[in-house]
Tab-separated table of C-alpha atoms in Angstrom:
chain	number	residue	atom	x	y	z
A	911	MET	CA	-14.310	-4.470	19.858
A	912	ALA	CA	-10.523	-4.146	19.574
A	913	THR	CA	-8.615	-6.467	17.275
A	914	GLU	CA	-6.639	-9.111	19.130
A	915	ARG	CA	-2.947	-8.671	18.330
A	916	PHE	CA	-1.965	-12.327	18.599
A	917	LEU	CA	0.748	-11.894	15.939
A	918	GLN	CA	2.626	-9.230	17.929
A	919	GLY	CA	6.371	-9.805	17.587
A	920	LYS	CA	5.964	-11.972	14.472
A	921	ALA	CA	6.937	-11.042	10.933
A	922	ALA	CA	5.214	-12.015	7.701
A	923	GLN	CA	6.129	-11.733	4.048
A	924	VAL	CA	3.264	-11.429	1.552
A	925	THR	CA	3.954	-11.937	-2.138
A	926	ALA	CA	1.774	-9.787	-4.413
A	927	GLY	CA	0.984	-7.864	-1.243
A	928	SER	CA	0.240	-4.543	-2.882
A	929	ARG	CA	-3.025	-5.384	-4.655
A	930	ASN	CA	-6.309	-7.196	-4.264
A	931	LEU	CA	-6.179	-10.289	-2.033
A	932	GLY	CA	-2.497	-9.780	-1.192
A	933	ALA	CA	-3.213	-6.268	0.064
A	934	ALA	CA	-6.128	-7.525	2.169
A	935	ILE	CA	-3.904	-10.232	3.678
A	936	SER	CA	-1.176	-7.665	4.404
A	937	VAL	CA	-3.647	-5.403	6.214
A	938	ALA	CA	-5.180	-8.268	8.206
A	939	LEU	CA	-1.753	-9.490	9.345
A	940	ALA	CA	-0.755	-5.976	10.427
A	941	GLU	CA	-4.054	-5.429	12.251
A	942	HIS	CA	-3.302	-8.562	14.260
A	943	GLY	CA	0.151	-7.272	15.200
A	944	ALA	CA	2.527	-8.731	12.601
A	945	ASP	CA	5.302	-6.710	11.008
A	946	VAL	CA	4.604	-7.074	7.282
A	947	ILE	CA	6.988	-7.110	4.355
A	948	LEU	CA	4.975	-6.983	1.168
A	949	ASN	CA	6.443	-7.906	-2.183
A	950	TYR	CA	5.424	-6.241	-5.393
A	951	ARG	CA	6.672	-6.410	-8.958
A	952	GLU	CA	5.430	-3.311	-10.757
A	953	SER	CA	2.818	-1.451	-8.724
A	954	THR	CA	4.997	0.951	-6.728
A	955	ASP	CA	2.109	3.363	-6.080
A	956	ALA	CA	-0.167	0.551	-4.885
A	957	ALA	CA	2.597	-0.749	-2.581
A	958	ALA	CA	3.051	2.729	-1.096
A	959	THR	CA	-0.702	2.994	-0.487
A	960	VAL	CA	-0.787	-0.351	1.339
A	961	ILE	CA	2.286	0.577	3.414
A	962	GLU	CA	0.501	3.767	4.443
A	963	ARG	CA	-2.462	1.681	5.642
A	964	LEU	CA	-0.154	-0.714	7.474
A	965	SER	CA	1.647	2.147	9.193
A	966	ALA	CA	-1.625	3.151	10.846
A	967	THR	CA	-1.585	-0.196	12.708
A	968	GLY	CA	1.809	0.420	14.305
A	969	GLY	CA	4.681	-1.978	13.907
A	970	SER	CA	7.386	-2.085	11.269
A	971	HIS	CA	6.385	-2.587	7.642
A	972	ALA	CA	8.149	-2.344	4.289
A	973	ALA	CA	7.590	-2.941	0.591
A	974	VAL	CA	10.189	-4.908	-1.372
A	975	ARG	CA	10.211	-4.901	-5.162
A	976	GLY	CA	11.156	-8.111	-6.916
A	977	GLU	CA	10.203	-11.123	-8.985
A	978	ALA	CA	8.853	-14.203	-7.199
A	979	GLY	CA	8.688	-16.312	-10.367
A	980	THR	CA	12.201	-17.771	-10.227
A	981	PRO	CA	14.316	-19.390	-7.517
A	982	ASP	CA	16.889	-16.577	-7.753
A	983	GLY	CA	14.108	-13.989	-7.509
A	984	ILE	CA	12.686	-15.662	-4.422
A	985	ARG	CA	16.117	-15.785	-2.770
A	986	ALA	CA	16.590	-12.081	-3.486
A	987	LEU	CA	13.136	-11.227	-2.092
A	988	LEU	CA	13.820	-13.175	1.088
A	989	ALA	CA	17.195	-11.456	1.530
A	990	ASP	CA	15.625	-8.025	0.961
A	991	ALA	CA	12.831	-8.833	3.408
A	992	ARG	CA	15.304	-9.904	6.077
A	993	ASN	CA	17.243	-6.670	5.548
A	994	ALA	CA	14.020	-4.673	5.904
A	995	LEU	CA	13.487	-6.437	9.237
A	996	ASP	CA	17.034	-5.645	10.411
A	997	GLY	CA	17.985	-9.315	10.155
A	998	ARG	CA	14.969	-10.702	12.016
A	999	PRO	CA	13.617	-13.924	10.516
A	1000	ILE	CA	10.194	-14.137	8.946
A	1001	GLN	CA	8.079	-16.277	11.265
């Protein structure tokens, strides 16, 4: 049975998206059609591995490195995510 792509045309940002539960959420969103921007802090290799999995689903995906623990860090992550989506909002 094919996965229903009810998130086609939507974009999602997943903090801690390169490992464990965050990676599983990133993959599930992509399998349902969302373009996924995953945030990671230190695990560059893990982020690249998840992006490779996401790429197999089609769509546009990117990994953005940053710190989500401060308001300034969150603002920077959101700006980087929007840039990765060519200005499209995260929905």
